[in-house]
């Protein structure tokens, strides 16, 4: 099983002293001009099962709260009603730097989630722009198409996992 | 530089006297019942650059020609149009005993090739089921992730290299 375990302490420090510390970390990572080339920092992609939607909301709320202040795309909130689902999804992909996939038992059974996963993969398979998040899913059920991608397991400690997502976005290299 | 050099003479003998000799070598290696547990003996994995596609076709044609008669998976011929690329790729991996990666300048620059390499690695990294084939690539450009795997350099003598691939497949230990 893979899991990111490093820098937990550092993250906690940032949580406490955000007035000065966060500004400097923003300066190093999020102040890149390229950040503004896309409307969203991270697209949180999830199934529409109630539990998954709630978890996605919690994650987005965490990421959007200052000092993190990330710009997130959340389907039911930010997509345009009346537009085609697949087109909206492709636009959201295009408009976001990173994509967090909330992979759950509902996700792996849902055709649209599978569609979203493949679209995310096909866009830039080796670009490090996809963050797989596992929730209540055995490693053996992890989609084989993602087998070699490092994932974050939210099942054990969701708050820690949320912090790792934040770290990952804060330190990503923004591209055009 | 690594390169398989042994057993060249033996291979030549087999080429000449295939009516009796090949039957006996098939009996020792390819007649394992486990062979039929997978649809293909070898998946020849390559970039879609024209030169690489041609080389892959040549290799497959060689391997499929009697007395070798290997069962090969070749992307443009054997994959299912309309299926997701990554899923098709995972199926081809699952359905083949060995995977020959044609590593060229185009291969190392292509995101999907990189994806395929990582999937192959992630499946069974130490199972001896991956055969790296180098073509027109300096040793220094050989992917660092494969650094310790023995490879066949096709640049010097492709026909000899093809024979080594055949040998490798003929003598592999088939597994479930």
XYZ file of C-alpha atoms in Angstrom:
352
model
C 0.000 0.000 0.000
C 1.200 3.463 -0.903
C 0.554 6.512 1.204
C 2.115 9.907 1.663
C 3.374 10.203 5.185
C 6.006 12.894 5.135
C 5.863 16.497 6.257
C 2.900 16.080 8.541
C 4.534 18.167 11.218
C 5.387 20.922 8.842
C 1.782 21.035 7.753
C 0.651 21.439 11.340
C 2.997 24.357 11.829
C 1.534 26.040 8.805
C -1.943 25.549 10.223
C -1.023 27.411 13.380
C 1.049 30.265 12.078
C -0.751 31.089 8.896
C -0.491 34.857 8.944
C 3.194 34.936 8.084
C 4.130 31.383 7.142
C 1.368 30.860 4.622
C 2.082 34.081 2.804
C 5.628 32.947 2.193
C 4.575 29.498 1.006
C 2.022 31.111 -1.296
C 4.763 33.282 -2.637
C 6.841 30.309 -3.607
C 4.145 28.131 -5.142
C 0.812 29.780 -5.796
C 2.132 33.158 -6.878
C 3.234 31.777 -10.245
C 1.675 33.806 -13.011
C 0.754 30.569 -14.728
C -1.683 29.901 -11.920
C -4.046 32.477 -13.396
C -4.047 30.861 -16.808
C -6.655 28.457 -15.495
C -9.764 29.288 -13.546
C -9.381 26.533 -10.946
C -6.496 25.123 -8.962
C -8.169 21.786 -8.414
C -11.154 19.913 -9.779
C -12.613 17.585 -7.151
C -14.161 14.755 -9.101
C -16.558 12.369 -7.325
C -19.564 10.090 -7.750
C -23.013 11.429 -6.979
C -23.600 8.966 -4.157
C -24.615 11.016 -1.123
C -21.648 10.000 0.993
C -19.181 10.840 -1.770
C -20.792 14.196 -2.478
C -20.569 15.062 1.227
C -16.917 14.052 1.376
C -16.120 16.094 -1.737
C -17.872 19.119 -0.184
C -15.861 18.707 3.006
C -12.621 18.538 1.055
C -13.503 21.577 -1.052
C -14.555 23.535 2.002
C -11.208 22.718 3.608
C -9.212 23.701 0.520
C -11.114 26.948 -0.017
C -10.849 28.128 3.571
C -8.110 30.734 4.181
C -5.183 30.509 4.536
C -5.361 27.779 1.899
C -7.739 29.762 -0.314
C -7.590 27.379 -3.254
C -9.957 27.747 -6.166
C -11.934 24.506 -6.530
C -14.339 23.168 -9.107
C -17.222 21.221 -7.588
C -19.675 19.686 -10.013
C -23.071 20.559 -8.523
C -21.936 24.039 -7.651
C -19.822 25.105 -10.608
C -21.083 23.295 -13.686
C -23.474 24.963 -16.076
C -26.984 23.434 -16.064
C -28.322 22.724 -19.538
C -24.893 22.012 -20.970
C -23.874 18.489 -22.023
C -22.343 16.538 -19.138
C -19.303 15.407 -21.124
C -18.679 18.902 -22.494
C -18.959 20.419 -19.035
C -16.586 17.818 -17.749
C -14.016 18.501 -20.470
C -14.251 22.233 -19.789
C -13.699 21.655 -16.080
C -10.639 19.545 -16.891
C -9.286 22.225 -19.180
C -9.936 24.946 -16.638
C -8.205 23.238 -13.715
C -4.541 22.635 -12.970
C -4.984 19.505 -10.852
C -7.678 16.854 -10.587
C -8.447 15.067 -7.356
C -10.410 11.861 -7.999
C -12.389 10.628 -4.998
C -12.275 6.894 -5.702
C -14.848 4.971 -3.684
C -16.977 1.834 -4.175
C -19.599 4.077 -5.841
C -16.965 5.693 -8.055
C -15.670 2.391 -9.450
C -19.202 1.225 -10.245
C -20.339 4.400 -11.934
C -20.021 4.754 -15.705
C -19.689 8.528 -15.627
C -16.947 8.311 -13.031
C -15.152 5.836 -15.224
C -15.614 8.242 -18.128
C -14.128 11.053 -16.038
C -11.209 8.931 -14.970
C -10.371 8.028 -18.562
C -10.714 11.627 -19.730
C -8.369 12.738 -16.963
C -5.898 10.021 -17.875
C -6.090 10.639 -21.594
C -5.480 14.346 -21.306
C -1.990 14.089 -19.915
C -1.282 10.599 -18.570
C 2.151 11.363 -17.140
C 1.783 14.971 -16.117
C 1.409 14.522 -12.343
C -1.853 16.458 -12.462
C -4.053 13.704 -11.083
C -4.375 13.036 -7.355
C -6.166 9.759 -6.641
C -7.916 9.758 -3.250
C -9.114 6.413 -1.936
C -12.042 6.188 0.443
C -13.460 2.936 1.829
C -11.892 1.037 -1.041
C -9.578 -1.965 -0.742
C -6.289 -1.665 -2.594
C -7.392 -4.639 -4.704
C -10.350 -2.627 -6.006
C -8.184 0.302 -7.067
C -8.760 0.705 -10.845
C -6.096 -1.203 -12.752
C -5.696 1.711 -15.150
C -4.302 3.782 -12.280
C -2.257 0.984 -10.778
C 1.060 2.768 -10.726
C -0.205 6.156 -9.555
C 0.560 7.056 -6.005
C -2.654 7.633 -4.067
C -3.794 9.130 -0.781
C -5.922 6.893 1.430
C -8.559 9.033 3.125
C -10.059 6.076 4.982
C -7.615 6.139 7.862
C -7.251 9.823 8.554
C -9.264 12.102 6.267
C -7.967 15.330 7.830
C -4.400 14.290 7.268
C -5.328 13.292 3.704
C -6.944 16.693 3.111
C -3.718 18.333 4.241
C -1.730 16.224 1.784
C -4.058 17.303 -1.035
C -3.507 20.916 -0.036
C 0.268 20.419 0.056
C 0.207 18.767 -3.345
C -1.715 21.634 -4.916
C 0.383 24.272 -3.154
C 3.557 22.745 -4.498
C 2.437 21.802 -8.002
C 4.130 23.262 -11.005
C 1.529 25.240 -12.861
C 1.526 24.902 -16.621
C -0.244 26.643 -19.460
C 26.124 -1.775 -21.803
C 24.124 -4.915 -21.290
C 23.298 -7.256 -24.097
C 22.329 -10.901 -24.480
C 24.973 -12.617 -26.484
C 24.734 -16.260 -25.543
C 23.287 -19.140 -27.434
C 23.495 -17.544 -30.861
C 24.818 -20.722 -32.410
C 22.113 -22.813 -30.891
C 19.519 -20.491 -32.392
C 21.046 -20.865 -35.841
C 20.875 -24.622 -35.580
C 17.245 -24.432 -34.726
C 16.617 -22.251 -37.774
C 18.081 -24.870 -40.054
C 16.693 -28.084 -38.661
C 13.276 -26.977 -37.534
C 11.316 -30.079 -38.511
C 12.662 -32.149 -35.645
C 14.570 -29.737 -33.436
C 11.795 -27.173 -33.097
C 9.212 -29.730 -32.147
C 11.390 -30.858 -29.281
C 12.084 -27.304 -28.103
C 8.383 -26.554 -28.293
C 7.777 -29.625 -26.221
C 10.050 -28.380 -23.492
C 8.937 -24.772 -23.317
C 5.792 -23.854 -25.208
C 3.879 -27.014 -24.509
C 3.238 -26.024 -20.909
C -0.456 -26.075 -20.219
C -0.096 -22.717 -18.531
C 0.687 -21.204 -21.906
C -2.995 -21.420 -22.836
C -4.100 -19.556 -19.741
C -3.273 -16.344 -21.577
C -4.254 -15.408 -25.097
C -0.855 -14.054 -26.141
C 2.725 -15.146 -25.635
C 4.114 -11.674 -26.101
C 2.794 -8.126 -26.238
C 4.980 -5.953 -28.452
C 4.623 -2.467 -27.075
C 5.818 0.497 -29.158
C 5.293 4.182 -29.930
C 3.105 5.153 -32.871
C 5.957 6.828 -34.721
C 6.037 5.326 -38.209
C 9.503 3.866 -37.865
C 8.673 2.216 -34.550
C 5.401 0.803 -35.841
C 7.257 -0.705 -38.803
C 9.905 -2.236 -36.566
C 7.241 -3.687 -34.256
C 5.463 -5.197 -37.272
C 8.720 -6.741 -38.486
C 9.391 -8.249 -35.087
C 5.846 -9.622 -34.792
C 5.972 -11.041 -38.286
C 9.222 -12.800 -37.384
C 7.845 -14.192 -34.125
C 4.596 -15.382 -35.702
C 6.234 -17.147 -38.631
C 6.550 -20.933 -38.230
C 8.430 -22.664 -36.749
C 8.363 -19.957 -34.069
C 4.573 -19.558 -34.294
C 4.279 -17.269 -31.297
C 1.016 -15.533 -30.509
C 1.641 -11.767 -30.463
C -0.427 -8.761 -29.467
C 0.089 -5.785 -31.755
C -1.794 -2.632 -30.867
C -3.232 -1.462 -34.207
C -4.154 -5.011 -35.186
C -5.413 -6.554 -31.958
C -6.886 -3.799 -29.801
C -10.584 -3.130 -29.732
C -11.570 0.230 -31.281
C -13.973 2.189 -29.117
C -12.531 0.878 -25.878
C -10.545 3.173 -23.575
C -6.835 3.189 -24.425
C -5.730 2.550 -20.871
C -8.257 -0.273 -20.385
C -7.244 -1.921 -23.651
C -3.668 -1.641 -22.588
C -4.359 -3.235 -19.196
C -6.253 -6.075 -20.880
C -3.391 -6.679 -23.298
C -0.997 -6.816 -20.348
C -3.215 -9.260 -18.519
C -3.647 -11.425 -21.603
C 0.042 -11.758 -22.415
C 2.809 -13.712 -20.738
C 5.675 -11.462 -21.775
C 5.961 -7.820 -22.795
C 8.568 -6.577 -25.230
C 9.003 -2.804 -24.982
C 10.496 -1.203 -28.095
C 12.325 1.693 -26.473
C 13.291 4.362 -28.992
C 13.708 8.166 -28.973
C 9.974 8.408 -29.792
C 9.072 5.974 -27.014
C 10.878 7.943 -24.312
C 9.191 11.176 -25.391
C 5.676 9.800 -25.577
C 3.376 10.086 -22.572
C 1.364 6.975 -23.424
C 4.530 4.936 -23.868
C 5.656 6.109 -20.491
C 2.248 5.131 -19.113
C 2.629 1.665 -20.660
C 6.101 1.253 -19.249
C 4.922 2.142 -15.746
C 1.920 -0.163 -15.998
C 4.150 -3.017 -17.114
C 6.501 -2.315 -14.257
C 3.734 -1.935 -11.690
C 2.100 -5.212 -12.574
C 4.949 -7.507 -11.645
C 8.233 -5.593 -11.369
C 10.467 -8.586 -10.648
C 8.727 -11.279 -12.635
C 11.088 -11.400 -15.639
C 8.150 -10.777 -17.930
C 9.445 -7.559 -19.489
C 11.943 -7.587 -22.362
C 13.351 -4.103 -23.053
C 14.448 -3.666 -26.673
C 16.582 -0.638 -27.458
C 16.586 0.910 -30.902
C 18.563 4.003 -31.899
C 18.778 5.035 -28.283
C 21.954 5.835 -26.387
C 22.421 3.929 -23.158
C 22.317 7.265 -21.339
C 18.746 7.803 -22.566
C 17.562 4.425 -21.316
C 14.751 5.175 -18.824
C 16.174 5.306 -15.319
C 13.216 3.297 -14.014
C 14.467 0.313 -16.037
C 18.102 0.874 -15.290
C 18.839 -2.538 -13.875
C 16.892 -4.563 -16.427
C 18.937 -6.391 -18.981
C 18.019 -5.173 -22.478
C 18.514 -6.240 -26.082
C 20.030 -3.619 -28.367
C 18.395 -3.941 -31.777
C 20.455 -1.104 -33.260
C 23.485 -3.241 -34.091
C 21.950 -6.412 -35.436
C 18.142 -6.479 -35.456
C 17.879 -10.029 -36.790
C 20.043 -11.330 -34.006
C 17.973 -9.310 -31.538
C 14.744 -10.774 -32.920
C 16.182 -14.245 -32.386
C 17.002 -13.404 -28.785
C 13.415 -12.240 -28.245
C 12.192 -15.528 -29.686
C 14.548 -17.499 -27.443
C 13.427 -15.560 -24.411
C 9.778 -16.255 -25.087
C 10.410 -19.893 -25.982
C 12.179 -20.458 -22.693
C 10.026 -18.362 -20.370
C 8.259 -19.950 -17.489
C 4.572 -19.499 -18.101
C 2.501 -18.530 -15.109
C -1.189 -18.196 -14.381
